[in-house]
Amino acid sequence: QEVRGENETFRILTVVDSTWAPPCITQPLHLGSDAVLHSGTKYLGGHSDALLGVVSCSPLTENGRWLAERLKAVQASVGAVASPLECWLTLRGLRTLHLRLERQCQTAMKLSEYLSRHKDVAKCHYPGLKSHAQHGVAMRQMSGLGNDSMYGGMLSFEVENESWAMAVAGAVRIIRRATSLGGTETLIEHRASIEPPERRTSPSGLLRLSVGLEDVQDLQHDLEIALEVASQVMNPTK
């Protein structure tokens, strides 16, 4: 809302990638964005089996209408449209989107609270935590369907270093180690190891968690054991 500005004449073109905050959590077009992007492969599809992207332009802003005309021209001349199967898979996922997200958000909140208190976790990053720098923004823009706890299913946490992080990721059993998000399975990923060395931005001890639909107690127990195993590996004399 602060980025878009109030003066239509001098507004910059504002495009929001809202893949991590699907429509039942955040509606960027209602907040004044000119366009919103979604990777339909993630939360919208929800089952890690669709390959689809979505661009929605606002009919209420001059920039949104301008961009919509040009995107339609690209589609007509280049043919950049999804296949019928991908559309059907995404439509199937949309039917359960609100149910999946409600569960994922609730679980993510509980896991982030647990991790933020753990002795071996230096930091836990989740917008639902009051300690998060943008918690106030999240409260205003991620209120969801009348539920103020819907802050998304993505979180990350930091341990001491890369070796410790790798030990945690290697010790989980229910959580799967993979590079994706938004599906039914909970996934863990060491971000820094997949980033090019010259463009690495993630802290070496950071692990990203995409929360799925498993029971929250099972996931917490899995993380508890993994953190304990990592502690023993990194401090064998204790």
PDB file of N, CA and C in Angstrom, residues 76-145:
ATOM      1  N   ALA A  76      -1.661 -13.657 -27.767  1.00  0.00           N
ATOM      2  CA  ALA A  76      -2.191 -13.861 -29.115  1.00  0.00           C
ATOM      3  C   ALA A  76      -1.087 -14.117 -30.131  1.00  0.00           C
ATOM      4  N   SER A  77       0.054 -13.441 -29.968  1.00  0.00           N
ATOM      5  CA  SER A  77       1.122 -13.547 -30.954  1.00  0.00           C
ATOM      6  C   SER A  77       2.122 -14.654 -30.653  1.00  0.00           C
ATOM      7  N   VAL A  78       2.325 -14.968 -29.383  1.00  0.00           N
ATOM      8  CA  VAL A  78       3.329 -15.962 -28.983  1.00  0.00           C
ATOM      9  C   VAL A  78       2.685 -17.282 -28.570  1.00  0.00           C
ATOM     10  N   GLY A  79       1.462 -17.214 -28.054  1.00  0.00           N
ATOM     11  CA  GLY A  79       0.781 -18.434 -27.626  1.00  0.00           C
ATOM     12  C   GLY A  79       1.178 -18.903 -26.245  1.00  0.00           C
ATOM     13  N   ALA A  80       1.487 -17.963 -25.355  1.00  0.00           N
ATOM     14  CA  ALA A  80       1.934 -18.329 -24.005  1.00  0.00           C
ATOM     15  C   ALA A  80       0.731 -18.627 -23.116  1.00  0.00           C
ATOM     16  N   VAL A  81       0.147 -19.790 -23.315  1.00  0.00           N
ATOM     17  CA  VAL A  81      -1.010 -20.196 -22.511  1.00  0.00           C
ATOM     18  C   VAL A  81      -0.763 -21.592 -21.949  1.00  0.00           C
ATOM     19  N   ALA A  82      -1.410 -21.890 -20.833  1.00  0.00           N
ATOM     20  CA  ALA A  82      -1.247 -23.201 -20.196  1.00  0.00           C
ATOM     21  C   ALA A  82      -2.050 -24.262 -20.950  1.00  0.00           C
ATOM     22  N   SER A  83      -1.616 -25.505 -20.816  1.00  0.00           N
ATOM     23  CA  SER A  83      -2.325 -26.604 -21.469  1.00  0.00           C
ATOM     24  C   SER A  83      -3.625 -26.908 -20.717  1.00  0.00           C
ATOM     25  N   PRO A  84      -4.580 -27.568 -21.346  1.00  0.00           N
ATOM     26  CA  PRO A  84      -5.838 -27.927 -20.665  1.00  0.00           C
ATOM     27  C   PRO A  84      -5.601 -28.766 -19.408  1.00  0.00           C
ATOM     28  N   LEU A  85      -4.623 -29.685 -19.460  1.00  0.00           N
ATOM     29  CA  LEU A  85      -4.358 -30.530 -18.284  1.00  0.00           C
ATOM     30  C   LEU A  85      -3.869 -29.697 -17.116  1.00  0.00           C
ATOM     31  N   GLU A  86      -2.948 -28.762 -17.377  1.00  0.00           N
ATOM     32  CA  GLU A  86      -2.427 -27.933 -16.286  1.00  0.00           C
ATOM     33  C   GLU A  86      -3.536 -27.068 -15.689  1.00  0.00           C
ATOM     34  N   CYS A  87      -4.423 -26.569 -16.546  1.00  0.00           N
ATOM     35  CA  CYS A  87      -5.550 -25.767 -16.053  1.00  0.00           C
ATOM     36  C   CYS A  87      -6.480 -26.613 -15.188  1.00  0.00           C
ATOM     37  N   TRP A  88      -6.740 -27.835 -15.620  1.00  0.00           N
ATOM     38  CA  TRP A  88      -7.619 -28.719 -14.849  1.00  0.00           C
ATOM     39  C   TRP A  88      -7.002 -29.066 -13.503  1.00  0.00           C
ATOM     40  N   LEU A  89      -5.689 -29.350 -13.482  1.00  0.00           N
ATOM     41  CA  LEU A  89      -5.011 -29.674 -12.224  1.00  0.00           C
ATOM     42  C   LEU A  89      -5.052 -28.490 -11.256  1.00  0.00           C
ATOM     43  N   THR A  90      -4.880 -27.288 -11.795  1.00  0.00           N
ATOM     44  CA  THR A  90      -4.913 -26.102 -10.935  1.00  0.00           C
ATOM     45  C   THR A  90      -6.329 -25.823 -10.436  1.00  0.00           C
ATOM     46  N   LEU A  91      -7.309 -26.007 -11.289  1.00  0.00           N
ATOM     47  CA  LEU A  91      -8.707 -25.834 -10.871  1.00  0.00           C
ATOM     48  C   LEU A  91      -9.063 -26.829  -9.773  1.00  0.00           C
ATOM     49  N   ARG A  92      -8.605 -28.053  -9.918  1.00  0.00           N
ATOM     50  CA  ARG A  92      -8.815 -29.057  -8.869  1.00  0.00           C
ATOM     51  C   ARG A  92      -8.222 -28.585  -7.546  1.00  0.00           C
ATOM     52  N   GLY A  93      -6.994 -28.032  -7.604  1.00  0.00           N
ATOM     53  CA  GLY A  93      -6.352 -27.552  -6.384  1.00  0.00           C
ATOM     54  C   GLY A  93      -7.069 -26.375  -5.762  1.00  0.00           C
ATOM     55  N   LEU A  94      -7.620 -25.490  -6.579  1.00  0.00           N
ATOM     56  CA  LEU A  94      -8.312 -24.316  -6.057  1.00  0.00           C
ATOM     57  C   LEU A  94      -9.532 -24.698  -5.221  1.00  0.00           C
ATOM     58  N   ARG A  95     -10.105 -25.847  -5.504  1.00  0.00           N
ATOM     59  CA  ARG A  95     -11.301 -26.271  -4.757  1.00  0.00           C
ATOM     60  C   ARG A  95     -10.995 -26.549  -3.285  1.00  0.00           C
ATOM     61  N   THR A  96      -9.758 -26.861  -2.977  1.00  0.00           N
ATOM     62  CA  THR A  96      -9.387 -27.144  -1.580  1.00  0.00           C
ATOM     63  C   THR A  96      -8.385 -26.129  -1.031  1.00  0.00           C
ATOM     64  N   LEU A  97      -8.138 -25.060  -1.776  1.00  0.00           N
ATOM     65  CA  LEU A  97      -7.105 -24.097  -1.378  1.00  0.00           C
ATOM     66  C   LEU A  97      -7.334 -23.549   0.019  1.00  0.00           C
ATOM     67  N   HIS A  98      -8.551 -23.099   0.313  1.00  0.00           N
ATOM     68  CA  HIS A  98      -8.810 -22.476   1.616  1.00  0.00           C
ATOM     69  C   HIS A  98      -8.672 -23.471   2.761  1.00  0.00           C
ATOM     70  N   LEU A  99      -9.028 -24.719   2.532  1.00  0.00           N
ATOM     71  CA  LEU A  99      -8.902 -25.742   3.574  1.00  0.00           C
ATOM     72  C   LEU A  99      -7.435 -26.085   3.824  1.00  0.00           C
ATOM     73  N   ARG A 100      -6.678 -26.243   2.749  1.00  0.00           N
ATOM     74  CA  ARG A 100      -5.263 -26.562   2.886  1.00  0.00           C
ATOM     75  C   ARG A 100      -4.513 -25.433   3.583  1.00  0.00           C
ATOM     76  N   LEU A 101      -4.783 -24.214   3.153  1.00  0.00           N
ATOM     77  CA  LEU A 101      -4.059 -23.084   3.716  1.00  0.00           C
ATOM     78  C   LEU A 101      -4.372 -22.856   5.180  1.00  0.00           C
ATOM     79  N   GLU A 102      -5.613 -23.067   5.566  1.00  0.00           N
ATOM     80  CA  GLU A 102      -5.964 -22.906   6.972  1.00  0.00           C
ATOM     81  C   GLU A 102      -5.146 -23.860   7.837  1.00  0.00           C
ATOM     82  N   ARG A 103      -5.027 -25.102   7.407  1.00  0.00           N
ATOM     83  CA  ARG A 103      -4.233 -26.089   8.143  1.00  0.00           C
ATOM     84  C   ARG A 103      -2.750 -25.733   8.111  1.00  0.00           C
ATOM     85  N   GLN A 104      -2.245 -25.351   6.943  1.00  0.00           N
ATOM     86  CA  GLN A 104      -0.827 -25.031   6.819  1.00  0.00           C
ATOM     87  C   GLN A 104      -0.444 -23.814   7.646  1.00  0.00           C
ATOM     88  N   CYS A 105      -1.308 -22.810   7.658  1.00  0.00           N
ATOM     89  CA  CYS A 105      -1.024 -21.609   8.451  1.00  0.00           C
ATOM     90  C   CYS A 105      -1.037 -21.901   9.945  1.00  0.00           C
ATOM     91  N   GLN A 106      -1.987 -22.680  10.389  1.00  0.00           N
ATOM     92  CA  GLN A 106      -2.058 -23.030  11.813  1.00  0.00           C
ATOM     93  C   GLN A 106      -0.819 -23.818  12.237  1.00  0.00           C
ATOM     94  N   THR A 107      -0.426 -24.772  11.403  1.00  0.00           N
ATOM     95  CA  THR A 107       0.751 -25.585  11.718  1.00  0.00           C
ATOM     96  C   THR A 107       2.020 -24.745  11.696  1.00  0.00           C
ATOM     97  N   ALA A 108       2.145 -23.873  10.698  1.00  0.00           N
ATOM     98  CA  ALA A 108       3.329 -23.019  10.597  1.00  0.00           C
ATOM     99  C   ALA A 108       3.464 -22.124  11.823  1.00  0.00           C
ATOM    100  N   MET A 109       2.345 -21.618  12.324  1.00  0.00           N
ATOM    101  CA  MET A 109       2.380 -20.765  13.502  1.00  0.00           C
ATOM    102  C   MET A 109       2.891 -21.540  14.717  1.00  0.00           C
ATOM    103  N   LYS A 110       2.382 -22.748  14.901  1.00  0.00           N
ATOM    104  CA  LYS A 110       2.793 -23.558  16.053  1.00  0.00           C
ATOM    105  C   LYS A 110       4.258 -23.971  15.951  1.00  0.00           C
ATOM    106  N   LEU A 111       4.704 -24.327  14.747  1.00  0.00           N
ATOM    107  CA  LEU A 111       6.093 -24.723  14.569  1.00  0.00           C
ATOM    108  C   LEU A 111       7.039 -23.541  14.771  1.00  0.00           C
ATOM    109  N   SER A 112       6.637 -22.368  14.294  1.00  0.00           N
ATOM    110  CA  SER A 112       7.495 -21.197  14.462  1.00  0.00           C
ATOM    111  C   SER A 112       7.609 -20.811  15.934  1.00  0.00           C
ATOM    112  N   GLU A 113       6.528 -20.953  16.676  1.00  0.00           N
ATOM    113  CA  GLU A 113       6.589 -20.672  18.118  1.00  0.00           C
ATOM    114  C   GLU A 113       7.506 -21.666  18.812  1.00  0.00           C
ATOM    115  N   TYR A 114       7.434 -22.933  18.417  1.00  0.00           N
ATOM    116  CA  TYR A 114       8.311 -23.948  19.001  1.00  0.00           C
ATOM    117  C   TYR A 114       9.768 -23.662  18.670  1.00  0.00           C
ATOM    118  N   LEU A 115      10.052 -23.393  17.399  1.00  0.00           N
ATOM    119  CA  LEU A 115      11.431 -23.169  16.972  1.00  0.00           C
ATOM    120  C   LEU A 115      12.015 -21.904  17.586  1.00  0.00           C
ATOM    121  N   SER A 116      11.193 -20.880  17.750  1.00  0.00           N
ATOM    122  CA  SER A 116      11.699 -19.624  18.314  1.00  0.00           C
ATOM    123  C   SER A 116      12.131 -19.787  19.769  1.00  0.00           C
ATOM    124  N   ARG A 117      11.636 -20.835  20.433  1.00  0.00           N
ATOM    125  CA  ARG A 117      12.008 -21.080  21.829  1.00  0.00           C
ATOM    126  C   ARG A 117      13.133 -22.120  21.981  1.00  0.00           C
ATOM    127  N   HIS A 118      13.502 -22.784  20.873  1.00  0.00           N
ATOM    128  CA  HIS A 118      14.468 -23.878  20.968  1.00  0.00           C
ATOM    129  C   HIS A 118      15.878 -23.341  21.225  1.00  0.00           C
ATOM    130  N   LYS A 119      16.608 -24.005  22.095  1.00  0.00           N
ATOM    131  CA  LYS A 119      17.931 -23.533  22.507  1.00  0.00           C
ATOM    132  C   LYS A 119      18.950 -23.534  21.375  1.00  0.00           C
ATOM    133  N   ASP A 120      18.771 -24.403  20.371  1.00  0.00           N
ATOM    134  CA  ASP A 120      19.745 -24.491  19.287  1.00  0.00           C
ATOM    135  C   ASP A 120      19.350 -23.683  18.054  1.00  0.00           C
ATOM    136  N   VAL A 121      18.252 -22.963  18.132  1.00  0.00           N
ATOM    137  CA  VAL A 121      17.800 -22.130  17.014  1.00  0.00           C
ATOM    138  C   VAL A 121      18.117 -20.676  17.333  1.00  0.00           C
ATOM    139  N   ALA A 122      18.955 -20.067  16.475  1.00  0.00           N
ATOM    140  CA  ALA A 122      19.349 -18.679  16.700  1.00  0.00           C
ATOM    141  C   ALA A 122      18.227 -17.709  16.360  1.00  0.00           C
ATOM    142  N   LYS A 123      17.541 -17.954  15.248  1.00  0.00           N
ATOM    143  CA  LYS A 123      16.451 -17.090  14.818  1.00  0.00           C
ATOM    144  C   LYS A 123      15.385 -17.920  14.120  1.00  0.00           C
ATOM    145  N   CYS A 124      14.140 -17.493  14.247  1.00  0.00           N
ATOM    146  CA  CYS A 124      13.052 -18.089  13.483  1.00  0.00           C
ATOM    147  C   CYS A 124      12.318 -16.957  12.774  1.00  0.00           C
ATOM    148  N   HIS A 125      12.145 -17.102  11.476  1.00  0.00           N
ATOM    149  CA  HIS A 125      11.529 -16.051  10.667  1.00  0.00           C
ATOM    150  C   HIS A 125      10.142 -16.496  10.215  1.00  0.00           C
ATOM    151  N   TYR A 126       9.122 -15.816  10.725  1.00  0.00           N
ATOM    152  CA  TYR A 126       7.744 -16.088  10.321  1.00  0.00           C
ATOM    153  C   TYR A 126       6.926 -14.845  10.618  1.00  0.00           C
ATOM    154  N   PRO A 127       6.193 -14.315   9.635  1.00  0.00           N
ATOM    155  CA  PRO A 127       5.482 -13.044   9.848  1.00  0.00           C
ATOM    156  C   PRO A 127       4.410 -13.094  10.924  1.00  0.00           C
ATOM    157  N   GLY A 128       3.998 -14.288  11.327  1.00  0.00           N
ATOM    158  CA  GLY A 128       3.017 -14.393  12.386  1.00  0.00           C
ATOM    159  C   GLY A 128       3.589 -14.169  13.774  1.00  0.00           C
ATOM    160  N   LEU A 129       4.907 -14.226  13.893  1.00  0.00           N
ATOM    161  CA  LEU A 129       5.553 -13.986  15.187  1.00  0.00           C
ATOM    162  C   LEU A 129       5.634 -12.484  15.464  1.00  0.00           C
ATOM    163  N   LYS A 130       5.345 -12.097  16.680  1.00  0.00           N
ATOM    164  CA  LYS A 130       5.409 -10.680  17.037  1.00  0.00           C
ATOM    165  C   LYS A 130       6.830 -10.140  16.928  1.00  0.00           C
ATOM    166  N   SER A 131       7.819 -11.023  16.998  1.00  0.00           N
ATOM    167  CA  SER A 131       9.207 -10.604  16.902  1.00  0.00           C
ATOM    168  C   SER A 131       9.629 -10.295  15.468  1.00  0.00           C
ATOM    169  N   HIS A 132       8.818 -10.676  14.497  1.00  0.00           N
ATOM    170  CA  HIS A 132       9.166 -10.443  13.096  1.00  0.00           C
ATOM    171  C   HIS A 132       9.077  -8.953  12.770  1.00  0.00           C
ATOM    172  N   ALA A 133      10.057  -8.454  12.017  1.00  0.00           N
ATOM    173  CA  ALA A 133      10.134  -7.023  11.726  1.00  0.00           C
ATOM    174  C   ALA A 133       8.916  -6.499  10.979  1.00  0.00           C
ATOM    175  N   GLN A 134       8.300  -7.358  10.143  1.00  0.00           N
ATOM    176  CA  GLN A 134       7.133  -6.932   9.367  1.00  0.00           C
ATOM    177  C   GLN A 134       5.821  -7.517   9.903  1.00  0.00           C
ATOM    178  N   HIS A 135       5.783  -7.835  11.176  1.00  0.00           N
ATOM    179  CA  HIS A 135       4.567  -8.416  11.742  1.00  0.00           C
ATOM    180  C   HIS A 135       3.380  -7.465  11.605  1.00  0.00           C
ATOM    181  N   GLY A 136       3.608  -6.180  11.810  1.00  0.00           N
ATOM    182  CA  GLY A 136       2.532  -5.206  11.692  1.00  0.00           C
ATOM    183  C   GLY A 136       1.964  -5.150  10.281  1.00  0.00           C
ATOM    184  N   VAL A 137       2.849  -5.203   9.286  1.00  0.00           N
ATOM    185  CA  VAL A 137       2.404  -5.211   7.892  1.00  0.00           C
ATOM    186  C   VAL A 137       1.600  -6.478   7.612  1.00  0.00           C
ATOM    187  N   ALA A 138       2.089  -7.605   8.122  1.00  0.00           N
ATOM    188  CA  ALA A 138       1.390  -8.876   7.912  1.00  0.00           C
ATOM    189  C   ALA A 138      -0.002  -8.852   8.529  1.00  0.00           C
ATOM    190  N   MET A 139      -0.150  -8.248   9.688  1.00  0.00           N
ATOM    191  CA  MET A 139      -1.456  -8.162  10.331  1.00  0.00           C
ATOM    192  C   MET A 139      -2.447  -7.374   9.477  1.00  0.00           C
ATOM    193  N   ARG A 140      -1.944  -6.351   8.789  1.00  0.00           N
ATOM    194  CA  ARG A 140      -2.821  -5.514   7.963  1.00  0.00           C
ATOM    195  C   ARG A 140      -3.134  -6.160   6.620  1.00  0.00           C
ATOM    196  N   GLN A 141      -2.179  -6.884   6.055  1.00  0.00           N
ATOM    197  CA  GLN A 141      -2.317  -7.356   4.680  1.00  0.00           C
ATOM    198  C   GLN A 141      -2.527  -8.850   4.541  1.00  0.00           C
ATOM    199  N   MET A 142      -2.384  -9.615   5.606  1.00  0.00           N
ATOM    200  CA  MET A 142      -2.517 -11.067   5.522  1.00  0.00           C
ATOM    201  C   MET A 142      -3.581 -11.581   6.480  1.00  0.00           C
ATOM    202  N   SER A 143      -4.658 -10.843   6.619  1.00  0.00           N
ATOM    203  CA  SER A 143      -5.686 -11.231   7.577  1.00  0.00           C
ATOM    204  C   SER A 143      -6.513 -12.408   7.097  1.00  0.00           C
ATOM    205  N   GLY A 144      -6.488 -12.680   5.787  1.00  0.00           N
ATOM    206  CA  GLY A 144      -7.182 -13.847   5.270  1.00  0.00           C
ATOM    207  C   GLY A 144      -8.690 -13.733   5.378  1.00  0.00           C
ATOM    208  N   LEU A 145      -9.346 -14.879   5.564  1.00  0.00           N
ATOM    209  CA  LEU A 145     -10.806 -14.931   5.608  1.00  0.00           C
ATOM    210  C   LEU A 145     -11.314 -14.680   7.019  1.00  0.00           C
TER     211      LEU A 145
END
